PDB file of C-alpha atoms and ligand atoms in Angstrom:
ATOM      1  CA  MET A 182      72.084  45.894 135.175  1.00  0.00           C
ATOM      2  CA  LEU A 183      71.384  49.133 136.526  1.00  0.00           C
ATOM      3  CA  ALA A 184      74.702  50.290 135.413  1.00  0.00           C
ATOM      4  CA  ALA A 185      73.820  49.542 131.845  1.00  0.00           C
ATOM      5  CA  CYS A 186      70.940  51.947 132.028  1.00  0.00           C
ATOM      6  CA  SER A 187      72.794  54.700 133.701  1.00  0.00           C
ATOM      7  CA  PRO A 188      74.297  57.296 131.495  1.00  0.00           C
ATOM      8  CA  LYS A 189      77.828  56.880 130.606  1.00  0.00           C
ATOM      9  CA  PRO A 190      80.030  59.162 132.525  1.00  0.00           C
ATOM     10  CA  GLU A 191      81.310  62.005 130.453  1.00  0.00           C
ATOM     11  CA  PRO A 192      84.950  61.669 129.747  1.00  0.00           C
ATOM     12  CA  ALA A 193      86.894  64.157 131.591  1.00  0.00           C
ATOM     13  CA  SER A 194      87.304  67.095 129.388  1.00  0.00           C
ATOM     14  CA  PRO A 195      90.872  68.100 128.830  1.00  0.00           C
ATOM     15  CA  VAL A 196      91.883  71.074 130.793  1.00  0.00           C
ATOM     16  CA  SER A 197      92.051  73.843 128.337  1.00  0.00           C
ATOM     17  CA  SER A 198      94.145  76.754 129.196  1.00  0.00           C
ATOM     18  CA  PRO A 199      94.372  79.959 127.260  1.00  0.00           C
ATOM     19  CA  ALA A 200      97.176  79.993 124.817  1.00  0.00           C
ATOM     20  CA  GLU A 201     100.121  81.421 126.580  1.00  0.00           C
ATOM     21  CA  PRO A 202     103.135  82.615 124.705  1.00  0.00           C
ATOM     22  CA  VAL A 203     105.853  80.145 124.953  1.00  0.00           C
ATOM     23  CA  ALA A 204     109.071  81.711 125.937  1.00  0.00           C
ATOM     24  CA  VAL A 205     111.551  80.951 123.215  1.00  0.00           C
ATOM     25  CA  PRO A 206     115.129  81.581 124.131  1.00  0.00           C
ATOM     26  CA  PRO A 207     116.722  84.073 121.806  1.00  0.00           C
ATOM     27  CA  ALA A 208     118.955  82.717 119.156  1.00  0.00           C
ATOM     28  CA  PRO A 209     122.561  83.077 120.113  1.00  0.00           C
ATOM     29  CA  LEU A 210     124.172  86.050 118.545  1.00  0.00           C
ATOM     30  CA  PRO A 211     127.058  85.304 116.260  1.00  0.00           C
ATOM     31  CA  MET A 212     130.229  85.870 118.145  1.00  0.00           C
ATOM     32  CA  PRO A 213     132.789  87.994 116.393  1.00  0.00           C
ATOM     33  CA  ASP A 214     136.048  86.304 115.773  1.00  0.00           C
ATOM     34  CA  ALA A 215     138.714  87.235 118.201  1.00  0.00           C
ATOM     35  CA  THR A 216     141.017  87.826 115.289  1.00  0.00           C
ATOM     36  CA  PRO A 217     138.992  89.100 112.388  1.00  0.00           C
ATOM     37  CA  THR A 218     140.241  88.029 109.042  1.00  0.00           C
ATOM     38  CA  PRO A 219     141.542  91.082 107.290  1.00  0.00           C
ATOM     39  CA  THR A 220     140.156  91.705 103.898  1.00  0.00           C
ATOM     40  CA  PRO A 221     143.014  91.373 101.486  1.00  0.00           C
ATOM     41  CA  ALA A 222     143.765  94.687  99.952  1.00  0.00           C
ATOM     42  CA  ALA A 223     143.598  94.868  96.258  1.00  0.00           C
ATOM     43  CA  PRO A 224     147.055  94.969  94.839  1.00  0.00           C
ATOM     44  CA  THR A 225     148.086  98.409  93.786  1.00  0.00           C
ATOM     45  CA  VAL A 226     148.631  98.472  90.097  1.00  0.00           C
ATOM     46  CA  LEU A 227     150.995 101.149  88.989  1.00  0.00           C
ATOM     47  CA  VAL A 228     150.590 102.459  85.515  1.00  0.00           C
ATOM     48  CA  PRO A 229     153.590 103.591  83.519  1.00  0.00           C
ATOM     49  CA  VAL A 230     154.273 107.276  83.410  1.00  0.00           C
ATOM     50  CA  SER A 231     153.609 108.695  80.002  1.00  0.00           C
ATOM     51  CA  GLU A 232     156.186 111.093  78.689  1.00  0.00           C
ATOM     52  CA  LYS A 233     153.204 113.211  77.708  1.00  0.00           C
ATOM     53  CA  ASP A 234     151.919 113.595  81.257  1.00  0.00           C
ATOM     54  CA  ALA A 235     152.053 117.247  82.264  1.00  0.00           C
ATOM     55  CA  LEU A 236     154.370 116.517  85.180  1.00  0.00           C
ATOM     56  CA  ALA A 237     156.567 114.292  83.038  1.00  0.00           C
ATOM     57  CA  VAL A 238     156.892 117.062  80.466  1.00  0.00           C
ATOM     58  CA  ALA A 239     157.702 119.590  83.166  1.00  0.00           C
ATOM     59  CA  LEU A 240     160.388 117.339  84.634  1.00  0.00           C
ATOM     60  CA  GLY A 241     161.734 116.265  81.273  1.00  0.00           C
ATOM     61  CA  TYR A 242     160.970 112.618  82.008  1.00  0.00           C
ATOM     62  CA  VAL A 243     161.919 110.229  79.254  1.00  0.00           C
ATOM     63  CA  GLU A 244     161.592 106.467  79.246  1.00  0.00           C
ATOM     64  CA  ASP A 245     165.141 106.137  77.982  1.00  0.00           C
ATOM     65  CA  ALA A 246     167.779 108.318  79.606  1.00  0.00           C
ATOM     66  CA  SER A 247     169.686 108.513  76.335  1.00  0.00           C
ATOM     67  CA  ARG A 248     166.884 110.712  75.030  1.00  0.00           C
ATOM     68  CA  ALA A 249     167.103 113.194  77.905  1.00  0.00           C
ATOM     69  CA  ASP A 250     167.029 116.789  76.737  1.00  0.00           C
ATOM     70  CA  LYS A 251     170.585 117.626  77.655  1.00  0.00           C
ATOM     71  CA  THR A 252     170.198 121.151  76.334  1.00  0.00           C
ATOM     72  CA  LYS A 253     167.261 121.973  78.569  1.00  0.00           C
ATOM     73  CA  PHE A 254     168.453 119.928  81.526  1.00  0.00           C
ATOM     74  CA  LYS A 255     172.066 120.819  82.082  1.00  0.00           C
ATOM     75  CA  THR A 256     172.128 118.649  85.186  1.00  0.00           C
ATOM     76  CA  TYR A 257     172.025 115.508  83.105  1.00  0.00           C
ATOM     77  CA  ALA A 258     175.010 113.347  83.890  1.00  0.00           C
ATOM     78  CA  PRO A 259     176.032 110.533  81.572  1.00  0.00           C
ATOM     79  CA  GLY A 260     175.017 107.201  83.042  1.00  0.00           C
ATOM     80  CA  SER A 261     172.319 108.701  85.200  1.00  0.00           C
ATOM     81  CA  GLN A 262     168.960 107.011  85.014  1.00  0.00           C
ATOM     82  CA  CYS A 263     166.045 106.198  87.276  1.00  0.00           C
ATOM     83  CA  SER A 264     167.560 102.952  88.538  1.00  0.00           C
ATOM     84  CA  ASN A 265     170.487 104.828  90.085  1.00  0.00           C
ATOM     85  CA  CYS A 266     168.434 107.779  91.287  1.00  0.00           C
ATOM     86  CA  ALA A 267     168.022 108.262  95.016  1.00  0.00           C
ATOM     87  CA  LEU A 268     164.276 108.631  94.566  1.00  0.00           C
ATOM     88  CA  TYR A 269     163.774 105.408  92.632  1.00  0.00           C
ATOM     89  CA  LEU A 270     161.875 102.807  94.653  1.00  0.00           C
ATOM     90  CA  GLY A 271     162.121  99.888  92.265  1.00  0.00           C
ATOM     91  CA  LYS A 272     164.095  96.767  93.005  1.00  0.00           C
ATOM     92  CA  VAL A 273     167.442  96.123  91.434  1.00  0.00           C
ATOM     93  CA  GLY A 274     166.874  94.367  88.140  1.00  0.00           C
ATOM     94  CA  ASP A 275     163.272  95.425  87.713  1.00  0.00           C
ATOM     95  CA  ALA A 276     162.466  97.126  84.447  1.00  0.00           C
ATOM     96  CA  THR A 277     160.183  99.597  86.182  1.00  0.00           C
ATOM     97  CA  GLY A 278     159.607 100.946  89.640  1.00  0.00           C
ATOM     98  CA  PRO A 279     157.742 103.542  91.612  1.00  0.00           C
ATOM     99  CA  CYS A 280     158.981 107.080  91.937  1.00  0.00           C
ATOM    100  CA  PRO A 281     157.484 109.339  94.597  1.00  0.00           C
ATOM    101  CA  LEU A 282     157.293 112.186  92.123  1.00  0.00           C
ATOM    102  CA  PHE A 283     154.722 110.250  90.120  1.00  0.00           C
ATOM    103  CA  THR A 284     152.174 109.004  92.623  1.00  0.00           C
ATOM    104  CA  GLY A 285     150.447 105.802  91.560  1.00  0.00           C
ATOM    105  CA  LYS A 286     152.693 105.389  88.579  1.00  0.00           C
ATOM    106  CA  LYS A 287     155.940 103.694  87.722  1.00  0.00           C
ATOM    107  CA  VAL A 288     158.918 104.904  85.807  1.00  0.00           C
ATOM    108  CA  MET A 289     161.267 102.984  83.599  1.00  0.00           C
ATOM    109  CA  ALA A 290     164.492 101.875  85.283  1.00  0.00           C
ATOM    110  CA  LYS A 291     166.266 103.228  82.193  1.00  0.00           C
ATOM    111  CA  GLY A 292     164.285 106.452  82.364  1.00  0.00           C
ATOM    112  CA  TRP A 293     165.404 109.821  83.532  1.00  0.00           C
ATOM    113  CA  CYS A 294     164.054 113.168  84.588  1.00  0.00           C
ATOM    114  CA  GLY A 295     165.426 116.532  85.597  1.00  0.00           C
ATOM    115  CA  SER A 296     164.943 115.710  89.281  1.00  0.00           C
ATOM    116  CA  TRP A 297     167.456 112.895  89.166  1.00  0.00           C
ATOM    117  CA  VAL A 298     169.564 112.723  92.328  1.00  0.00           C
ATOM    118  CA  LYS A 299     172.579 110.487  92.603  1.00  0.00           C
ATOM    119  CA  ARG A 300     171.937 107.524  94.849  1.00  0.00           C
ATOM    120  CA  ALA A 301     174.368 107.465  97.766  1.00  0.00           C
TER     121      ALA A 301
HETATM  122 FE1  SF4 B 680     163.513 108.726  87.627  1.00  0.00          FE
HETATM  123 FE2  SF4 B 680     164.613 109.865  89.767  1.00  0.00          FE
HETATM  124 FE3  SF4 B 680     163.267 111.340  88.009  1.00  0.00          FE
HETATM  125 FE4  SF4 B 680     161.970 109.671  89.589  1.00  0.00          FE
HETATM  126  S1  SF4 B 680     163.152 111.485  90.233  1.00  0.00           S
HETATM  127  S2  SF4 B 680     161.661 109.927  87.410  1.00  0.00           S
HETATM  128  S3  SF4 B 680     163.433 107.980  89.725  1.00  0.00           S
HETATM  129  S4  SF4 B 680     165.181 110.231  87.625  1.00  0.00           S
END
């Protein structure tokens, strides 16, 4: 009976602690690949040499060897053309190919210029 009259005991208050920063582990850093994937290089597109290019004019380049200026270029030899020139970098059978004299451009396999050198 007496207990009914006595004040109820206060519930234990929760222990409050000041907010402490919670240590969060750092996110794992992305690991670089052991073998990075190379970025594919854009294919090099060679543009045809124009007979009107300054260098082409100077070298007497023509897209068809039969039109070579044989008067101006005495070194012209019948049958000579880019495809049988030592400097020609095209594949056999290709209609065009690179020539180191015309960087970034391609010459006609049937073309010719005054720098023609017989392929060995
Ligand atoms: Fe053609 Fe040879 Fe002249 Fe180049 S150097 S343009 S391959 S003839």
